[in-house]
Structures are given as structure tokens and as C-alpha cells.
Coordinates of C-alpha atoms and ligand atoms in Angstrom, one line a residue:
M12 CA -0.7 20.1 5.3
K13 CA -1.9 21.4 1.9
L14 CA -4.6 24.0 2.2
R15 CA -7.6 22.8 0.4
K16 CA -9.5 25.3 -1.6
T17 CA -12.8 23.5 -2.0
V18 CA -14.7 26.7 -1.6
L19 CA -13.0 28.1 -4.7
V20 CA -13.9 25.2 -6.9
P21 CA -17.5 26.3 -7.9
F22 CA -16.0 29.6 -9.1
I23 CA -13.4 28.1 -11.4
A24 CA -14.8 27.1 -14.7
A25 CA -12.0 24.9 -16.1
A26 CA -8.7 23.3 -15.0
T27 CA -6.8 25.4 -17.5
L28 CA -8.1 28.5 -15.7
L29 CA -7.0 26.9 -12.4
F30 CA -3.5 26.4 -13.8
S31 CA -3.3 30.0 -15.0
A32 CA -4.3 31.4 -11.6
P33 CA -2.0 34.1 -10.2
A34 CA 0.9 33.1 -8.1
A35 CA -0.8 34.4 -5.0
L36 CA -3.2 31.4 -5.3
A37 CA -0.4 28.9 -5.6
D38 CA -1.0 25.8 -3.6
T39 CA 2.0 24.4 -1.8
F40 CA 2.2 20.7 -0.9
K41 CA 4.5 19.4 1.8
M42 CA 6.9 16.5 1.1
A43 CA 8.7 14.7 3.8
V44 CA 12.1 13.3 2.9
G45 CA 13.6 10.8 5.3
D46 CA 17.2 11.2 4.2
A47 CA 19.4 14.3 4.1
A48 CA 19.5 16.4 1.0
G49 CA 21.8 15.1 -1.7
G50 CA 20.7 11.4 -1.9
T51 CA 18.4 9.6 -4.2
Q52 CA 15.3 10.6 -2.2
W53 CA 16.2 14.2 -2.6
E54 CA 16.9 13.8 -6.3
L55 CA 13.5 12.2 -6.9
G56 CA 11.7 14.8 -4.8
T57 CA 13.3 17.8 -6.4
A58 CA 12.7 16.4 -9.9
F59 CA 9.1 15.7 -9.1
A60 CA 8.6 19.2 -7.6
K61 CA 10.0 20.8 -10.7
I62 CA 8.1 18.7 -13.2
F63 CA 4.8 19.0 -11.3
N64 CA 5.2 22.8 -11.0
E65 CA 5.8 23.0 -14.8
K66 CA 2.9 20.8 -15.6
T67 CA 0.5 22.9 -13.5
G68 CA 1.8 26.1 -15.1
G69 CA 3.3 27.2 -11.8
K70 CA 0.1 26.9 -9.9
H71 CA 1.2 24.1 -7.6
K72 CA 4.5 23.9 -5.7
V73 CA 6.0 21.2 -3.6
E74 CA 8.2 22.1 -0.6
L75 CA 10.7 19.4 0.5
F76 CA 11.6 18.8 4.2
P77 CA 14.7 16.6 4.3
N78 CA 16.3 14.8 7.3
G79 CA 13.1 13.5 8.8
Q80 CA 12.0 17.0 9.8
L81 CA 8.3 16.0 9.3
G82 CA 8.7 12.8 11.3
D83 CA 10.4 9.4 11.1
E84 CA 9.8 7.6 7.9
Q85 CA 7.3 5.1 9.3
D86 CA 5.4 8.0 11.0
T87 CA 5.0 9.8 7.7
V88 CA 3.0 6.9 6.3
N89 CA 0.5 7.3 9.1
N90 CA 0.4 11.0 8.8
A91 CA -0.2 10.8 5.0
A92 CA -2.9 8.2 5.5
M93 CA -4.7 10.6 7.8
G94 CA -4.4 13.5 5.3
L95 CA -2.0 15.4 7.7
L96 CA 0.9 15.2 5.2
D97 CA 0.8 15.4 1.4
F98 CA 3.8 13.5 0.2
S99 CA 6.7 11.4 1.7
I100 CA 9.7 9.7 0.2
L101 CA 10.9 6.8 2.3
A102 CA 12.5 3.4 1.9
I103 CA 10.2 0.6 0.9
N104 CA 11.1 -1.4 4.0
N105 CA 9.4 1.4 6.0
V106 CA 6.2 1.0 4.0
T107 CA 6.0 -2.8 4.5
P108 CA 4.7 -2.7 8.1
F109 CA 1.6 -0.9 6.7
S110 CA 1.3 -2.7 3.3
P111 CA 2.7 -6.2 3.9
S112 CA 2.4 -7.3 0.2
V113 CA 5.3 -4.9 -0.8
G114 CA 7.5 -7.1 1.4
V115 CA 8.0 -9.2 -1.8
L116 CA 10.4 -6.4 -2.9
T117 CA 12.5 -6.7 0.2
L118 CA 12.8 -10.5 0.4
P119 CA 16.5 -11.1 0.4
Y120 CA 18.2 -11.7 -3.0
V121 CA 15.0 -11.4 -5.1
I122 CA 16.1 -8.2 -6.9
Q123 CA 19.5 -8.8 -8.4
S124 CA 20.1 -5.7 -10.5
A125 CA 18.9 -2.2 -11.1
E126 CA 17.1 -3.6 -14.2
D127 CA 15.2 -6.1 -12.0
A128 CA 14.1 -3.2 -9.8
K129 CA 12.9 -1.3 -12.8
T130 CA 11.0 -4.3 -14.2
L131 CA 9.2 -4.9 -11.0
T132 CA 8.3 -1.3 -10.1
Q133 CA 7.2 -0.2 -13.6
G134 CA 5.4 -3.3 -14.8
A135 CA 2.3 -5.2 -13.8
I136 CA 3.7 -6.2 -10.4
G137 CA 4.4 -2.6 -9.4
K138 CA 0.9 -1.7 -10.5
E139 CA -0.6 -4.4 -8.2
L140 CA 1.6 -3.4 -5.3
T141 CA 0.6 0.2 -5.7
E142 CA -3.1 -0.7 -5.6
N143 CA -2.5 -2.9 -2.6
T144 CA -0.7 0.0 -0.8
T145 CA -3.5 2.4 -1.5
R146 CA -6.0 -0.1 -0.1
D147 CA -3.9 -1.2 2.9
A148 CA -2.1 1.9 3.9
G149 CA -4.2 4.8 2.6
V150 CA -1.3 6.1 0.6
R151 CA -0.7 6.0 -3.2
I152 CA 2.8 5.3 -4.6
V153 CA 3.3 7.9 -7.4
G154 CA 7.0 7.5 -8.1
W155 CA 10.1 5.5 -7.2
A156 CA 13.7 6.3 -6.3
Y157 CA 16.2 3.6 -7.2
S158 CA 18.9 3.7 -4.6
G159 CA 21.1 0.7 -5.3
F160 CA 22.0 -2.3 -3.1
R161 CA 22.0 -1.9 0.7
V162 CA 25.6 -2.6 1.7
L163 CA 26.7 -3.4 5.3
T164 CA 28.7 -0.9 7.2
N165 CA 30.3 -1.1 10.6
S166 CA 32.9 0.7 12.8
N167 CA 34.8 -2.4 14.1
R168 CA 36.3 -4.6 11.5
P169 CA 36.2 -5.8 7.9
V170 CA 33.4 -8.3 7.5
K171 CA 33.6 -11.0 4.7
T172 CA 32.0 -14.1 6.3
L173 CA 29.1 -14.7 8.6
D174 CA 31.6 -15.6 11.3
D175 CA 33.0 -12.0 10.9
L176 CA 29.5 -10.7 11.5
K177 CA 29.0 -12.5 14.7
G178 CA 29.2 -10.3 17.8
L179 CA 28.5 -7.0 15.9
V180 CA 25.4 -5.0 17.0
I181 CA 23.6 -4.1 13.8
R182 CA 20.8 -1.6 13.5
V183 CA 18.0 -2.6 11.1
P184 CA 14.7 -0.8 10.3
K185 CA 11.6 -2.0 12.1
N186 CA 11.0 -4.5 9.4
E187 CA 10.4 -8.2 10.1
I188 CA 12.0 -9.4 6.9
M189 CA 15.2 -7.6 7.6
I190 CA 15.2 -8.7 11.2
S191 CA 14.7 -12.4 10.1
T192 CA 17.5 -12.1 7.5
Y193 CA 20.1 -11.0 10.1
Q194 CA 18.8 -13.8 12.4
A195 CA 19.3 -16.3 9.6
W196 CA 22.9 -14.9 9.4
G197 CA 23.4 -15.7 13.1
V198 CA 23.0 -12.3 14.7
N199 CA 20.2 -10.6 16.6
P200 CA 19.9 -7.2 15.1
T201 CA 18.6 -4.0 16.8
P202 CA 15.4 -2.7 15.2
M203 CA 15.6 1.1 15.3
S204 CA 13.9 4.0 13.5
W205 CA 15.8 5.7 10.8
A206 CA 15.7 9.1 12.6
E207 CA 17.8 7.6 15.5
T208 CA 20.3 5.8 13.4
F209 CA 23.1 8.3 12.9
T210 CA 23.3 9.2 16.6
A211 CA 23.2 5.5 17.6
L212 CA 26.2 4.8 15.2
Q213 CA 28.0 7.9 16.5
Q214 CA 27.5 7.0 20.1
R215 CA 28.4 3.4 19.4
V216 CA 25.1 2.1 20.7
V217 CA 25.2 0.0 17.6
D218 CA 28.3 -1.0 15.5
G219 CA 26.7 -1.1 12.1
Q220 CA 23.8 -0.9 9.7
D221 CA 23.0 -1.4 6.0
N222 CA 22.0 1.2 3.4
P223 CA 22.9 2.0 -0.2
Y224 CA 26.1 3.8 -1.1
I225 CA 24.3 7.0 -2.1
T226 CA 22.4 7.0 1.3
I227 CA 25.6 6.4 3.2
A228 CA 27.2 9.4 1.5
A229 CA 24.1 11.7 1.9
M230 CA 23.9 10.8 5.6
K231 CA 27.6 11.3 6.1
F232 CA 27.9 7.8 7.7
N233 CA 31.5 7.8 6.6
E234 CA 32.1 10.0 9.7
V235 CA 30.9 7.3 12.0
Q236 CA 31.6 4.1 10.1
K237 CA 34.8 2.6 8.7
Y238 CA 34.1 -0.7 6.9
I239 CA 31.7 -1.6 4.1
T240 CA 30.8 -5.1 2.9
N241 CA 29.3 -5.3 -0.6
I242 CA 26.4 -7.5 0.2
R243 CA 23.5 -7.4 -2.3
Y244 CA 20.6 -8.8 -0.3
I245 CA 18.2 -5.9 -0.8
F246 CA 18.0 -3.4 -3.7
S247 CA 16.8 -0.3 -2.1
L248 CA 13.6 1.1 -3.6
E249 CA 12.2 4.3 -2.2
P250 CA 8.7 5.1 -3.2
L251 CA 7.3 8.6 -3.3
I252 CA 3.9 8.2 -1.6
M253 CA 1.0 10.6 -1.5
S254 CA -1.9 10.8 0.9
E255 CA -4.8 9.1 -0.9
Q256 CA -7.2 11.6 0.9
V257 CA -5.2 14.5 -0.5
F258 CA -4.9 12.9 -4.0
N259 CA -8.7 12.4 -4.1
S260 CA -9.4 16.0 -3.2
Q261 CA -7.5 17.2 -6.3
S262 CA -9.1 18.0 -9.7
P263 CA -8.6 15.4 -12.4
D264 CA -6.0 17.7 -14.1
V265 CA -3.9 18.0 -11.0
Q266 CA -4.2 14.3 -10.4
A267 CA -3.0 13.6 -13.9
A268 CA -0.1 16.1 -13.4
I269 CA 0.9 14.3 -10.2
L270 CA 1.0 10.9 -11.9
E271 CA 2.9 12.2 -15.0
A272 CA 5.4 14.0 -12.8
G273 CA 5.8 10.9 -10.8
R274 CA 6.6 8.8 -13.9
E275 CA 9.1 11.3 -15.3
A276 CA 10.8 11.8 -11.9
T277 CA 11.1 8.0 -11.6
E278 CA 12.9 7.8 -15.0
H279 CA 15.2 10.6 -13.8
S280 CA 15.9 8.6 -10.6
F281 CA 17.0 5.5 -12.5
K282 CA 19.5 7.5 -14.7
Y283 CA 20.8 9.3 -11.6
L284 CA 21.6 6.1 -9.9
L285 CA 23.5 4.7 -12.9
E286 CA 25.4 7.9 -13.4
T287 CA 26.4 8.6 -9.8
E288 CA 26.8 5.4 -7.8
D289 CA 30.4 4.5 -8.9
Q290 CA 31.7 8.0 -8.2
I291 CA 30.1 7.9 -4.7
R292 CA 31.7 4.6 -4.0
K293 CA 35.1 6.1 -4.9
D294 CA 34.4 9.2 -2.9
L295 CA 33.6 7.1 0.2
T296 CA 36.9 5.2 -0.3
A297 CA 38.8 8.5 -0.6
K298 CA 37.2 9.6 2.7
G299 CA 38.7 6.6 4.4
M300 CA 36.1 3.8 4.2
E301 CA 37.4 0.3 3.4
I302 CA 35.3 -1.8 1.1
S303 CA 35.3 -5.7 1.1
D304 CA 33.4 -8.2 -0.9
P305 CA 31.6 -11.0 0.9
A306 CA 33.7 -14.3 0.8
N307 CA 32.9 -17.0 -1.7
D308 CA 30.6 -14.9 -3.9
E309 CA 28.3 -14.3 -1.0
K310 CA 27.1 -18.0 -1.3
E311 CA 26.7 -18.6 2.4
W312 CA 24.8 -15.4 2.9
I313 CA 22.5 -16.1 0.0
E314 CA 21.8 -19.7 1.0
K315 CA 21.0 -18.9 4.7
A316 CA 18.8 -16.0 3.8
T317 CA 16.8 -17.4 1.0
T318 CA 16.1 -20.9 2.5
S319 CA 15.1 -19.7 5.9
V320 CA 13.5 -16.2 5.3
W321 CA 11.5 -16.6 2.1
P322 CA 9.1 -19.3 3.4
K323 CA 8.4 -17.3 6.6
F324 CA 6.9 -14.5 4.6
Y325 CA 4.8 -16.3 2.0
K326 CA 1.7 -15.6 3.9
S327 CA 2.3 -11.8 4.5
I328 CA 3.2 -11.2 0.8
G329 CA -0.1 -12.9 -0.3
G330 CA 1.1 -16.4 -0.9
K331 CA 4.1 -18.2 -2.4
E332 CA 2.6 -17.6 -5.8
K333 CA 3.3 -13.9 -5.5
L334 CA 7.0 -14.6 -5.1
D335 CA 6.8 -17.0 -8.0
A336 CA 5.1 -14.3 -10.2
V337 CA 7.9 -11.9 -9.3
L338 CA 10.6 -14.4 -10.1
Q339 CA 8.9 -15.2 -13.4
A340 CA 8.7 -11.5 -14.3
L341 CA 12.4 -11.4 -13.7
G342 CA 13.0 -14.5 -16.0
R343 CA 14.0 -16.8 -13.2
Ligands
MLT25 C1 16.2 2.8 6.7 O1 17.3 2.1 6.8 O2 15.4 2.9 7.6 C2 15.9 3.4 5.4 O3 16.5 2.6 4.4 C3 16.6 4.7 5.4 C4 16.3 5.5 4.1 O4 15.2 5.8 3.8 O5 17.3 5.8 3.4

């Protein structure tokens, strides 16, 4: 947890003086990163840390702890809400249990491109969801990592149709929307924390899971999974959240530096995805993974998921009109 220096505040006349304080007074924030170093979460976090440090004239540092060292992704939301942790980067699906309205971003097949993801997170809808999350979960979204579509992996066989999927044991995050989506596809998935997933795949407790290409590579899932199916049901957004308590205890200048660093790191994350995803897909193939497309342009998958899952979650996202507003913002 960041050390607060409230006792120093009366003695510091201006924020500029605060920023020019000697390195010995540097304040270090802790940032939990759910994934291993090397993925989009890490890229967002390191960009944020660098920009924030520059904007505060070296006064403030951010130390990153990858691989869930500071707790499973869902636990980090609680810890940040209680002021025990400063920052966390985690998948949006692991924020939804604490802030149900962000579920609109994980309703299957709502986001259909990286541009859609950018429109929603950086426009009026993103602003509203950020405010809701501060209110409901006690954490503030200060940036976004764009990680690409969550593709399905498994260790048993190529999967193209929903019939191929039947009988596979698939791990999903503890997220009702994702659980319901697999149920609509005819399987009962296994909800499991992110921290347990690699070992469960390795020990064949589960056959498969879904996550973006960049995450699969960062987590070395190619060592324990063989087949990829290019489903596009969820575009993975990974917010950088900050404890609202810790944010409120900062000076206005530091708060402004946090928000600006978050915006700039978000821009960086978007470019990073576009520049790296293709190469990562090729690297995974070179390492032995086999990639298939879902049969018939994914029609059956889309139909089953949207017709049965969307209506179940109207209430938790704040009403059907919230989804309508999202679709309208996306020009649909
Ligand atoms: C999950 O599957 O729980 C998350 O998407 C993992 C992640 O944050 O990359």
C-alpha cells in the first residue's frame, strides 16, 4: 500500500514544490497485474508508470507486480476498494461482479472490432461506466488495455461447431455472462479464478479456456493447449483501476497526472494491440498451436448467444435501454 504523507502536506507550499522533492521522498504506488509480464496488461502498466513518473517530475513511481502476485484479479478489486492496494490491471469480466453495469461490455458479440472497443471506452458510455464503477465498486477506472478477441483454446481437438464443443470441460472466469454464454452453446463451463487457470489446464482438470492471443502468449498457454478457435464473442478490455480512497488522498496535481497518464497509456495500448496481434498469432502457430475458424461464419454461435444471453442481463446492466445506447453508439 502506498505510504500516505498527510503529515507533510501542511509543510509543502505548492504542488510544483512537491514534484521537485528529492528522490528520497519519492512515493511508490503498487500496481497488481493479473497476467504475466509481456502481455497487454503489462504494456499498459509499464507505459502508465513511465508517463506518470515523468509527469510528476520523478516524485512518484509505480511498481508493477505481475502474475497475480498481489492476489487473484477479483481479489484485487476488493483490496483496492478498501485502500489496501493502489492500482490493479485486470480483465473487465473480473470487474463485472463488483460493478454489474460494465457487463454491457462483455455481452457476447456486442463489440465487433477494436474500433468498437475504443468508441465505447473513450466516449460517453465509457465515462458513465467509469462513474458507475467508482460508485459501485469503490475503484476508479483510469485507463484501458485493449487485448483483442477472446479466442477458445483446448487440448483435445479442433473445434469448429457447437457439436465439437460438447463434452469439453471449459474454464471460464467467475462471470455470470460468460457462464450463461457457454450454457447457451450447450456446455456447462467450470468457473475458476484466473490464478488457478494455468495449473488446471496443465493438470487437465479442464480441457480449455478462452482469452486473447496476446494473453495466451504471455501466459505460455501454448505449452498446455493445442487448438485455437477464432471465436469473437468478447473483445477483451482490461481496465487499469485505482483505489478511490487512494485517489482521493492525492493532491489535485497528482490526480491530474494520474488521469493524463491513464489517457496516454490507453492510446499506447491501442496501438500496441494493432502492431503486435498478428505476429503473436503467427508465433503461436510456429510453436505448434493449430488455429481454426468457427464453421459457417460463427452464425450458430452468434445466434445462440445473443438470443438467449442478452435478455437475461438487461436488468443487471441497468435496463435494455443501456444495451440499445451502446448499439446506437456503435452505429447499429
Ligand atoms: C480471465 O480469464 O480471468 C481474465 O481474462 C484473465 C486476464 O486478465 O487476462
